[in-house]
Short mmCIF file of C-alpha atoms and ligand atoms in Angstrom, two decimals:
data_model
loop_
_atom_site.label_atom_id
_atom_site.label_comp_id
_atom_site.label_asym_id
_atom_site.label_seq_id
_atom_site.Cartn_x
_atom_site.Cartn_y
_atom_site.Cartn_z
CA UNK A 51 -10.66 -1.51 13.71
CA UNK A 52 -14.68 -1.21 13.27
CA UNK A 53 -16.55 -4.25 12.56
CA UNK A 54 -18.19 -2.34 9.55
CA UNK A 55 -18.44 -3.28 6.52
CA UNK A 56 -15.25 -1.68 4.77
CA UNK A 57 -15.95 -0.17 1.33
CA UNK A 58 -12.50 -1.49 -0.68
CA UNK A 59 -12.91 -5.02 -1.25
CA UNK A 60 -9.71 -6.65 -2.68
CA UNK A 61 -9.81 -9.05 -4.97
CA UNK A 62 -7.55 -11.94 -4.46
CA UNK A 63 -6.56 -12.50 -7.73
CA UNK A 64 -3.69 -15.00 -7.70
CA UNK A 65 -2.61 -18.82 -8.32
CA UNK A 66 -3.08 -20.52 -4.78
CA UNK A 67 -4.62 -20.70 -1.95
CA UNK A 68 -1.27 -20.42 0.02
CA UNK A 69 -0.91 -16.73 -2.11
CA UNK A 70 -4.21 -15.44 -1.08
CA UNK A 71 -3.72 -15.95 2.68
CA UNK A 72 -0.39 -14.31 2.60
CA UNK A 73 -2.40 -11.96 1.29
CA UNK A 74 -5.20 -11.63 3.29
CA UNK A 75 -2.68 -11.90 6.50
CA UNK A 76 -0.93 -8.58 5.32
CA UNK A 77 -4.17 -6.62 4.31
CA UNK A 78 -6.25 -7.87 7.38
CA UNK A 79 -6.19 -4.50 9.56
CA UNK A 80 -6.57 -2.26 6.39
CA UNK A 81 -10.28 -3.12 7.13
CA UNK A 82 -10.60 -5.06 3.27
CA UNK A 83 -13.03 -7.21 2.40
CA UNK A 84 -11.93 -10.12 0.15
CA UNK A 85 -13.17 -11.41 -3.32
CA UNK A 86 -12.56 -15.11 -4.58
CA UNK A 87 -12.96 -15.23 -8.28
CA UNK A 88 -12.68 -17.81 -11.51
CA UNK A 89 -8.71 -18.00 -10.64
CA UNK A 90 -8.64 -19.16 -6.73
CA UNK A 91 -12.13 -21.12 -7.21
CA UNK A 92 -11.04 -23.40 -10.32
CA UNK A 93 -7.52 -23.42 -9.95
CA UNK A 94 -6.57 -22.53 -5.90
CA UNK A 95 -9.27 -23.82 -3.52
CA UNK A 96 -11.28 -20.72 -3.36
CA UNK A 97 -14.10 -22.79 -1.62
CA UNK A 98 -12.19 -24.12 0.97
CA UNK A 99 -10.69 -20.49 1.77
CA UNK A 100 -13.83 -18.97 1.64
CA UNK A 101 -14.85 -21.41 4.71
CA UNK A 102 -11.21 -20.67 6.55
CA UNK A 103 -12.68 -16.74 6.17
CA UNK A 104 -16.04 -16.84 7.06
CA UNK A 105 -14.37 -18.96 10.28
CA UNK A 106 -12.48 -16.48 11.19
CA UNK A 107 -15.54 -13.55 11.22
CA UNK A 108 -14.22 -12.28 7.82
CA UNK A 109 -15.95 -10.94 4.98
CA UNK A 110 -16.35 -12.78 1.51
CA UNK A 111 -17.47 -11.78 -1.76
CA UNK A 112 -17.82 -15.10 -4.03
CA UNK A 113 -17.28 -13.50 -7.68
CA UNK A 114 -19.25 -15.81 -9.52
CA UNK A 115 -20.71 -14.19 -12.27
CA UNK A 116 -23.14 -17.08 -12.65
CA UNK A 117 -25.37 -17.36 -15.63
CA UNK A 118 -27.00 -20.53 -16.92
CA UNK A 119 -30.59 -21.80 -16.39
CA UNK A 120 -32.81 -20.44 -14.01
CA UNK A 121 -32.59 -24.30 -12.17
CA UNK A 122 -28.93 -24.37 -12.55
CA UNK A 123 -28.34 -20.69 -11.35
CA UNK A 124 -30.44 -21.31 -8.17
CA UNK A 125 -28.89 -24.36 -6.88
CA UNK A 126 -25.57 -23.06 -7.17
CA UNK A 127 -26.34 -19.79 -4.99
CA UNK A 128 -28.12 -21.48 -2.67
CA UNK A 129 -24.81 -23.50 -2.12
CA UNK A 130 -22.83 -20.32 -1.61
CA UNK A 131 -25.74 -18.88 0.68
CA UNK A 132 -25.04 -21.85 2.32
CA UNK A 133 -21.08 -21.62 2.94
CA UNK A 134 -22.20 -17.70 4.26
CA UNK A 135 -20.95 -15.98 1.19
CA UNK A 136 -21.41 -12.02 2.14
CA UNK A 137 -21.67 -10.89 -1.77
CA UNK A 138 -22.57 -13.33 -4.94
CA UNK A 139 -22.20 -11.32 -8.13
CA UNK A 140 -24.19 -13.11 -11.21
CA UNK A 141 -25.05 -11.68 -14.89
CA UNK A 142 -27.56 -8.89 -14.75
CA UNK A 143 -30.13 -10.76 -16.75
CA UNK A 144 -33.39 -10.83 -15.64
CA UNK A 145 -34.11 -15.36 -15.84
CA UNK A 146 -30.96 -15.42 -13.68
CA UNK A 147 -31.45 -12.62 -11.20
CA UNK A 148 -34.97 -14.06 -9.96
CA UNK A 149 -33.47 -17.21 -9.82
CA UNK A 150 -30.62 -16.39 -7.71
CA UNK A 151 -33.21 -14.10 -6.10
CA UNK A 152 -34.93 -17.19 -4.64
CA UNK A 153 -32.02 -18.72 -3.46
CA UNK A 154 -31.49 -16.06 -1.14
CA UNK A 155 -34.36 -15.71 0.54
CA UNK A 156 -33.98 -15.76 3.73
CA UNK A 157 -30.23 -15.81 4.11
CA UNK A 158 -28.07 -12.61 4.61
CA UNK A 159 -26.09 -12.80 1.59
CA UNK A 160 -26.27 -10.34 -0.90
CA UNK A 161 -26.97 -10.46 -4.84
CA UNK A 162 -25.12 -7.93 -6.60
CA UNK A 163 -25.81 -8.21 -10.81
CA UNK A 164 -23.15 -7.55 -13.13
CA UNK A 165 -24.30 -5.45 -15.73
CA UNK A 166 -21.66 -4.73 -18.40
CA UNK A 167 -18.34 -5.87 -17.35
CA UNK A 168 -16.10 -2.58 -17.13
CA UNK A 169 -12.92 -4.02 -19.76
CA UNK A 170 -15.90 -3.45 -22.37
CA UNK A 171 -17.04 -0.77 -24.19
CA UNK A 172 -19.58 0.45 -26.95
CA UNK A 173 -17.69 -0.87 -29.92
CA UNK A 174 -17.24 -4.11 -27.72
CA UNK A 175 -21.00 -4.49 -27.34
CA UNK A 176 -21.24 -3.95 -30.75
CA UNK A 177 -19.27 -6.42 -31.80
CA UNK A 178 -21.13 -9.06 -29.29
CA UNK A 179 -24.27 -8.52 -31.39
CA UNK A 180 -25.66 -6.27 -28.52
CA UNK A 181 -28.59 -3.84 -29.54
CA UNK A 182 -27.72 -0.96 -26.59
CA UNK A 183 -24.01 0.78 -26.13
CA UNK A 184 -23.01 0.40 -22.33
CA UNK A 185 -25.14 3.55 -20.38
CA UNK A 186 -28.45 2.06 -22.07
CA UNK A 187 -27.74 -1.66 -21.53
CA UNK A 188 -26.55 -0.67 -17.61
CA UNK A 189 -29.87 1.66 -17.20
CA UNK A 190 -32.10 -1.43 -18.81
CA UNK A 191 -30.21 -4.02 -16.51
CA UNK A 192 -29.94 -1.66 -13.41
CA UNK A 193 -34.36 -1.11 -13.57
CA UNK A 194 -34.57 -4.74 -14.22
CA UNK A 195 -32.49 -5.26 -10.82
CA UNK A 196 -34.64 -2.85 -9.26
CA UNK A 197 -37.53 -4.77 -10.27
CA UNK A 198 -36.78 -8.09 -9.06
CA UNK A 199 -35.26 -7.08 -6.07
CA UNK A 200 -31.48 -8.02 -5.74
CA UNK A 201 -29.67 -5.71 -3.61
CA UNK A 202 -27.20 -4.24 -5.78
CA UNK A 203 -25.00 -4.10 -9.38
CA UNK A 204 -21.68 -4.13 -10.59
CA UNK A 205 -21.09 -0.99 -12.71
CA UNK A 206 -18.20 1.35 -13.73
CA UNK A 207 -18.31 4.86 -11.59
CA UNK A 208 -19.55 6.52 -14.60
CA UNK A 209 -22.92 4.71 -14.50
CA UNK A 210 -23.63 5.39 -10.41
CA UNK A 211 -25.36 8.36 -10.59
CA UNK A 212 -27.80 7.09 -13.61
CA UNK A 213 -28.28 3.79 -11.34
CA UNK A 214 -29.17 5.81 -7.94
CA UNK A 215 -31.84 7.67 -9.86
CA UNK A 216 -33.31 4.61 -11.42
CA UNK A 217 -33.64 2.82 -8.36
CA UNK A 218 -34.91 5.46 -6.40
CA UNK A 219 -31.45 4.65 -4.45
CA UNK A 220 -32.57 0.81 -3.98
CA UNK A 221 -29.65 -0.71 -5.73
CA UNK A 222 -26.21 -0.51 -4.07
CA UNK A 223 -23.52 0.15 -6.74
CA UNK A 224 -20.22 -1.65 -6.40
CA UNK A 225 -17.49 -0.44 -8.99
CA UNK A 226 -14.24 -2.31 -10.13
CA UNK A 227 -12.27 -0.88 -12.99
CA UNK A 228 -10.51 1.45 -10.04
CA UNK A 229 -7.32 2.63 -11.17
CA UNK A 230 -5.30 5.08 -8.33
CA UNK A 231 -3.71 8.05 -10.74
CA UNK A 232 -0.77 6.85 -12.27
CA UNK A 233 -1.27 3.16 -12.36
CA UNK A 234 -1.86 1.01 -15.65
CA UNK A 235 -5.06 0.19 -17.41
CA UNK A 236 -4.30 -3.05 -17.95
CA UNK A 237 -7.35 -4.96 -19.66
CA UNK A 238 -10.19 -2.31 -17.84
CA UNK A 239 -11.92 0.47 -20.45
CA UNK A 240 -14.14 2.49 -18.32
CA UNK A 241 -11.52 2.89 -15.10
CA UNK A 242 -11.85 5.90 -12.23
CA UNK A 243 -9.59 6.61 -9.48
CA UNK A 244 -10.88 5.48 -6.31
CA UNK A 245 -11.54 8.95 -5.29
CA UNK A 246 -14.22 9.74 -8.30
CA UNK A 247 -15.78 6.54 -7.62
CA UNK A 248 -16.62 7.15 -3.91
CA UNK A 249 -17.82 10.72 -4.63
CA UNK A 250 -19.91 9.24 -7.51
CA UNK A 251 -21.55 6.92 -4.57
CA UNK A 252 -20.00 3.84 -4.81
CA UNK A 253 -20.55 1.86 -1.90
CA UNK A 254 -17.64 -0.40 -2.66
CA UNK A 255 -14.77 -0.55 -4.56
CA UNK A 256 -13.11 -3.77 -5.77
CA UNK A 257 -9.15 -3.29 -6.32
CA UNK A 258 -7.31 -6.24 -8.09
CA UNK A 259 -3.96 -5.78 -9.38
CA UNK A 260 -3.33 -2.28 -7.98
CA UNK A 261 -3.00 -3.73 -4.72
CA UNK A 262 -2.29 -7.54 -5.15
CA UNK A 263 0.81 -6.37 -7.66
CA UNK A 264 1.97 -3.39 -5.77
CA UNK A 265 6.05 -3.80 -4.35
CA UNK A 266 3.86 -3.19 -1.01
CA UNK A 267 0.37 -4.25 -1.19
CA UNK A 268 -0.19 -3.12 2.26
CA UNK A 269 1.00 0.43 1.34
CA UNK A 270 -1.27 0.54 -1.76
CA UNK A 271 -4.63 -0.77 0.17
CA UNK A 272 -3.76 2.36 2.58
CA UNK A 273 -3.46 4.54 -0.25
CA UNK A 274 -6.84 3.53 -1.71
CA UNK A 275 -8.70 3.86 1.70
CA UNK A 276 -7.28 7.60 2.43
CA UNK A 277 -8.55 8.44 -1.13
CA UNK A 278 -11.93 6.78 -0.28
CA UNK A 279 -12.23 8.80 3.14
CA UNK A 280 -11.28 11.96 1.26
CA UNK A 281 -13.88 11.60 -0.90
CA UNK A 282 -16.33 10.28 1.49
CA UNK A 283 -15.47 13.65 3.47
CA UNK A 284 -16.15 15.74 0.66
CA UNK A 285 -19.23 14.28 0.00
CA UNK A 286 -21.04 14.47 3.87
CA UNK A 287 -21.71 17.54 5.90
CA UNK A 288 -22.65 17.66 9.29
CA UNK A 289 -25.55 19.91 10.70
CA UNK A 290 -27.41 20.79 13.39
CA UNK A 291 -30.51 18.92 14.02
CA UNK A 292 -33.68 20.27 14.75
CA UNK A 293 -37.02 19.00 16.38
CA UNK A 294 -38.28 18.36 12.99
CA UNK A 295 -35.70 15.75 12.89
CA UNK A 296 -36.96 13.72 15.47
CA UNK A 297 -38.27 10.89 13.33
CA UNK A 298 -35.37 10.38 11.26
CA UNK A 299 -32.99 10.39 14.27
CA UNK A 300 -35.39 7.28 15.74
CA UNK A 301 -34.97 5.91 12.00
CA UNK A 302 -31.32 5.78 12.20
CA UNK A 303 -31.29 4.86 15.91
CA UNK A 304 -33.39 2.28 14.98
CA UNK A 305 -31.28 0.85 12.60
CA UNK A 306 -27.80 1.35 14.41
CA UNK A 307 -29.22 -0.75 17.13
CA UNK A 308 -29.45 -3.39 15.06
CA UNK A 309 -26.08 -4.30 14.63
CA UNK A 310 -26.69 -5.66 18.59
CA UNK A 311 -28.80 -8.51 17.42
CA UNK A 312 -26.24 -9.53 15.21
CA UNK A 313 -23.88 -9.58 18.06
CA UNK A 314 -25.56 -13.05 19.47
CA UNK A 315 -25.41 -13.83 23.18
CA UNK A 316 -27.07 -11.46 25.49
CA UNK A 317 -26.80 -8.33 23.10
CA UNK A 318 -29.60 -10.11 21.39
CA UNK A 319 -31.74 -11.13 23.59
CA UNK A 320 -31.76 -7.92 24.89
CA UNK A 321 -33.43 -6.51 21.57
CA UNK A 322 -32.22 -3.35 21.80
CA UNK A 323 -33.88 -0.72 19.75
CA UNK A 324 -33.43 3.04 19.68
CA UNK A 325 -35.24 6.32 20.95
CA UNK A 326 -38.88 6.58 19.61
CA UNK A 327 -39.22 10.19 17.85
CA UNK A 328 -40.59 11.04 20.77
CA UNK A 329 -38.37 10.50 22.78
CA UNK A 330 -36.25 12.71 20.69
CA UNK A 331 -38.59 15.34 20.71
CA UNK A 332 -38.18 15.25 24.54
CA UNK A 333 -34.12 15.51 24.39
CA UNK A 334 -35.11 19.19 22.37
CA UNK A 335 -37.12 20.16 25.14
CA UNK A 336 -34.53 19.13 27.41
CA UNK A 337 -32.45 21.47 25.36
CA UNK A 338 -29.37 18.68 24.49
CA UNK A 339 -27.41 18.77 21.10
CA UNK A 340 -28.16 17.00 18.20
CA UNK A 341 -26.22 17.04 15.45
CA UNK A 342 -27.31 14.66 11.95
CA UNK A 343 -24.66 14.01 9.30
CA UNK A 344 -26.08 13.79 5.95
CA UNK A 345 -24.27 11.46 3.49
CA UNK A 346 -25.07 13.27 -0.53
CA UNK A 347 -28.02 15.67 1.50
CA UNK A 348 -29.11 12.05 2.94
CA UNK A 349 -29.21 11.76 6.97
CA UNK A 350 -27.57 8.74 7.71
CA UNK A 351 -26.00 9.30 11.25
CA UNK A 352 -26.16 11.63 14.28
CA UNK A 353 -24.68 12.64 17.47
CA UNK A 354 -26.20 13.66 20.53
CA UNK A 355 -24.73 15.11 23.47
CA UNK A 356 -24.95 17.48 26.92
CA UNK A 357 -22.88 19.34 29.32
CA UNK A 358 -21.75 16.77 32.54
CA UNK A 359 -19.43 18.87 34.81
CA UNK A 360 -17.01 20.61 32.40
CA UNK A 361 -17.35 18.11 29.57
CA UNK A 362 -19.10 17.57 26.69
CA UNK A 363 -20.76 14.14 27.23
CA UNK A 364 -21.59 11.84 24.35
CA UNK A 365 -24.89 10.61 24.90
CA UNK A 366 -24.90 8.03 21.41
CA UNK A 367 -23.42 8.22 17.99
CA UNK A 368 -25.37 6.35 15.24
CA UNK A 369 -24.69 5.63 11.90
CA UNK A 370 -27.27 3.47 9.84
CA UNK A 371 -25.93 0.19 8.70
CA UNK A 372 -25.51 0.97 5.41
CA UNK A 373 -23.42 4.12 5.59
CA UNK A 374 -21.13 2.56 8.26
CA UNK A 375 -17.47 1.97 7.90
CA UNK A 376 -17.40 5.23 6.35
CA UNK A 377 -15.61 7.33 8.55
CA UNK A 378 -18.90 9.27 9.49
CA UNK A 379 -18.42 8.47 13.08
CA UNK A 380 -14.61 9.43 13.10
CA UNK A 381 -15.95 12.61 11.20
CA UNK A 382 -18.78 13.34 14.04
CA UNK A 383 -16.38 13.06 16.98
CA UNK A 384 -13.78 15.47 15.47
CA UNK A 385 -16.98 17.36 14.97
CA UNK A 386 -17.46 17.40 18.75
CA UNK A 387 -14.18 17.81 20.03
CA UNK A 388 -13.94 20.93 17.81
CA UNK A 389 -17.39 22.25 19.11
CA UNK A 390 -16.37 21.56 22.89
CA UNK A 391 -12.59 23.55 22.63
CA UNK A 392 -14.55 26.39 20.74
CA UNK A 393 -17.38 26.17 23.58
CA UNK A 394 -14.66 25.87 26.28
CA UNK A 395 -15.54 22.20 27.40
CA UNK A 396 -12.78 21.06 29.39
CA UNK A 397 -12.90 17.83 27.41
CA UNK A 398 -15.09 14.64 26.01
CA UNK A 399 -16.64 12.04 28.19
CA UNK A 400 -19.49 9.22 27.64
CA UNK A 401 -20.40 5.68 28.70
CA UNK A 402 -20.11 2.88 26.64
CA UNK A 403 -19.66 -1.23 26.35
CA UNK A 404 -16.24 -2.19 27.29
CA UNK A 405 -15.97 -5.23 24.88
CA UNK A 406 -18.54 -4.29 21.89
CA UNK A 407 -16.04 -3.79 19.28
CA UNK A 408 -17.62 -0.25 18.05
CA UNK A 409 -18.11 0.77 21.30
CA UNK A 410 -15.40 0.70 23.83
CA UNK A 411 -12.71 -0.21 21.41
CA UNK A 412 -14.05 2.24 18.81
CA UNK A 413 -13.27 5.36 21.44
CA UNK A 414 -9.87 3.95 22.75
CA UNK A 415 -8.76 3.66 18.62
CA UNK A 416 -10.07 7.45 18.50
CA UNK A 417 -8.01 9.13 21.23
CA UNK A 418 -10.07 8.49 24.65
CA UNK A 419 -8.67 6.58 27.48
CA UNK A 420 -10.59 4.47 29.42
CA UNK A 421 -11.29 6.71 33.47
CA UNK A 422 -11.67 5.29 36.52
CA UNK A 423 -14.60 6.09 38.51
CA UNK A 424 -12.29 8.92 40.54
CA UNK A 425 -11.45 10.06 37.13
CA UNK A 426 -14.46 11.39 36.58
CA UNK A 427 -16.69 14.62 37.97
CA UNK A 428 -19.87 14.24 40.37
CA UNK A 429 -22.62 14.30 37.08
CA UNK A 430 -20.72 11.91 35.61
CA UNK A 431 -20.06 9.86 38.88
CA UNK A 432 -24.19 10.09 39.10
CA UNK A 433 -24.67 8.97 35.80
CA UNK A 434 -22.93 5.55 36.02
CA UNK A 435 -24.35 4.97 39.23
CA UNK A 436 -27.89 5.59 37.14
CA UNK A 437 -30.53 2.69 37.06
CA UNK A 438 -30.52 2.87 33.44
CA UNK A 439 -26.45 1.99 33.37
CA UNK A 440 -27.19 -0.77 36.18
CA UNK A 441 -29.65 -2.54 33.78
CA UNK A 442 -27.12 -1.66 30.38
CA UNK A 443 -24.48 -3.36 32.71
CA UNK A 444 -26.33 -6.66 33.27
CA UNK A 445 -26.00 -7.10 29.39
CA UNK A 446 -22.50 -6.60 28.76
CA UNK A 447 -19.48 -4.18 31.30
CA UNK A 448 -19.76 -0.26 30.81
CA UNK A 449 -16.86 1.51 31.15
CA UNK A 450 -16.01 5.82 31.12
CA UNK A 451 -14.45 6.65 28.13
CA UNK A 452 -12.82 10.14 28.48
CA UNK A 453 -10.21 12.50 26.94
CA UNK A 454 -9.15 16.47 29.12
CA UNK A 455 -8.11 18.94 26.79
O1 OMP B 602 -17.63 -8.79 -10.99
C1 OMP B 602 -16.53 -8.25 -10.85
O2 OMP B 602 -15.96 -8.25 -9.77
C2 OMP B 602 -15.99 -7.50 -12.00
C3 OMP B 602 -16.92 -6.95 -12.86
C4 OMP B 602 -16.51 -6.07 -13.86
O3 OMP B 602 -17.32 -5.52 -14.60
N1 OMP B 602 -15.18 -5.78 -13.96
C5 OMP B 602 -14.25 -6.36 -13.14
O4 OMP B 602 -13.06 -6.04 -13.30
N2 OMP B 602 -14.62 -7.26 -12.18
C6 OMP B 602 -13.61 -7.93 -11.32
O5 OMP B 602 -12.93 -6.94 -10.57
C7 OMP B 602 -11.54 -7.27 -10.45
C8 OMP B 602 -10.77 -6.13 -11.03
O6 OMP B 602 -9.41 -6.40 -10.98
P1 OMP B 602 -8.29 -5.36 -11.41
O7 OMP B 602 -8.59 -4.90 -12.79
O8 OMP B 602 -7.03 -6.16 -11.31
O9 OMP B 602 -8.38 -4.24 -10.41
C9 OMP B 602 -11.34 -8.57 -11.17
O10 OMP B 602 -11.36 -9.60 -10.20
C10 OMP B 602 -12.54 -8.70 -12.08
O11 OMP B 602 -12.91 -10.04 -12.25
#
């Protein structure tokens, strides 16, 4: 399984502590990331599982929903900054967003405001005294978010695309209030399968009782995630790229290589960055192919490859950060392997880190088998006996991933 962030987030909605890891122990290679709310916090030791997570390299989403005095609201994210907390959801309002804004500074986790909780509706607001029904209150919250800078809102699917265009696509929009066809309301009013909400743009999806209740919760998280890569399929094409796109394949290269400083040890000091656009430009000239995948007409991740004996060799995939655990790179090597068998490749081929977990294990979980030196053809033989493998291999083992046809 990818390190990426996964897109359904399950909320772990029960009694005890006890409940919650037997849940999180069945869900784990479903790729979910977990949210502690009100009910594990106050009444299960949602802290102290939140620090048994983070230990163990997971995810956590700390459902919060904080809103009291600037002061107040402050102090109590920076504690949950402080215990690593990947996600911190707090009311959309502007006093508390800067507040919590400050207490993040600095930190990796993540602000998301919750705008108008999705079990209410226009009557509802109504009835609280409120002034807008929901699509104006979200818009007025979501350009107040944009404003102060938090990274992202809770909304219902319906309000994505509204929240996109008034942030200019700043804010990330993560939607609860999923309901898979066929399964009950319950107390949510403005509910979408998980399907409509990933082809609205949600970047996550937070699934309570739909999973957590299911006879098999294991089954139903599966469920959810092949609806979420249907839709993210239907909403991503993949294209040739051209020499015009040499800056925005160094953009994305760029960011991809990121995810190596996070790695610690001697992935980061290595500070490894990606191509300059001109050294894209170059790979044109040296006529190799590029192809870009564009997330909603939105290039977010590329492939880029040559002929090495009979093969098709995979020079690098990247996917930018925030468009990862998406499928995109699943979807760009079924890309290639359809493009070499139509192009009469004999197969697939590239070099890799044996140990990075979306490198060498990435491939293996995607068909390839790791070759042997005498596996391989004399270009390819020549290529890992390069001086730019020699110095990759001084940061971490390369290994030949490869798949014949
Ligand atoms: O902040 C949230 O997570 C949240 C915001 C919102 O507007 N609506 C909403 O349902 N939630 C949470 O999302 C989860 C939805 O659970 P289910 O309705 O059981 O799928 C619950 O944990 C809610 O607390």
């Amino acid at each position: 399984m990818s390190n990426a962030t996964p897109q359904l987030i399950t909320a772990l909605d029960v009694p005890t502590r006890k409940e919650a890891e037997a849940l999180v122990e069945r869900m784990d290679d479903r790729g979910v990331f977990f949210k502690i709310g009100y009910q594990l916090i106050y009444g299960g030791d949602g802290l102290g599982l939140a620090r048994e997570l983070k230990r163990a390299g997971k995810k956590i989403f700390m459902d919060v929903k904080l809103l009291d005095i600037p002061n107040t609201v402050e102090k109590g994210v920076a504690g949950l900054a402080e215990l690593g907390a990947d996600f911190v959801t707090i009311h959309a309002e502007p006093h508390c967003m800067a507040a919590a804004k400050r207490a993040v500074e600095g930190t990796d986790t993540k602000l998301l405001g919750v705008t108008v909780m999705t079990s209410l509706d226009d009557e509802d607001l109504k009835a609280s005294g409120y002034a807008y029904g929901v699509s104006d209150l979200v818009a007025r919250r979501a350009k107040q978010a944009t404003e102060i800078g938090i990274d992202g809102v809770i909304c219902s699917a319906q309000e994505i695309e509204m929240v996109r265009d008034l942030s200019s696509g700043k804010l990330m929009a993560v939607t609860p209030g999923i309901r898979p066809k066929g399964s009950a309301a319950d107390d949510q009013k403005r509910i979408f399968t998980p399907y409509q909400a990933i082809e609205a743009g949600a970047a996550h999806l937070v699934v309570g009782r739909p999973v957590y209740k299911a006879n098999d919760p294991y089954a139903a998280a599966g469920a959810v995630n092949d609806e979420i890569h249907a839709a993210n399929d239907a909403v991503t094409r993949i294209r040739p790229a051209d020499p015009e796109d040499a800056a925005v394949l160094s953009d994305i290269d760029n960011d991809a290589s990121k995810r190596f400083a996070n790695m610690g040890g001697a992935f980061a000091s290595a500070h490894l960055t990606g191509l300059t656009a001109a050294q894209y430009a170059e790979k044109f000239r040296q006529n190799e192919l590029l192809w870009l995948i564009e997330h909603r007409d939105l290039p977010v991740g590329f492939v880029r490859a040559k002929p090495v004996d009979n093969l098709l060799y995979i020079a690098e995939i990247g996917v930018a950060r925030a468009h990862q655990g998406k499928g995109l790179g699943r979807r760009l090597l079924a890309h290639m392997r359809r493009y070499a068998r139509e192009n009469e490749f004999k197969g697939l081929a590239g070099l890799t880190w044996k140990d990075v977990p979306f490198n060498g294990p990435y491939y293996l979980h995607n068909g390839f088998q790791e070759w042997s030196l005498d596996q391989a053809g004399p270009e390819l033989r020549t290529l890992a006996a390069s001086s730019d493998e020699q110095k990759l291999n001084t940061i971490g083992e390369r290994m030949i991933f490869g798949e014949r046809f």
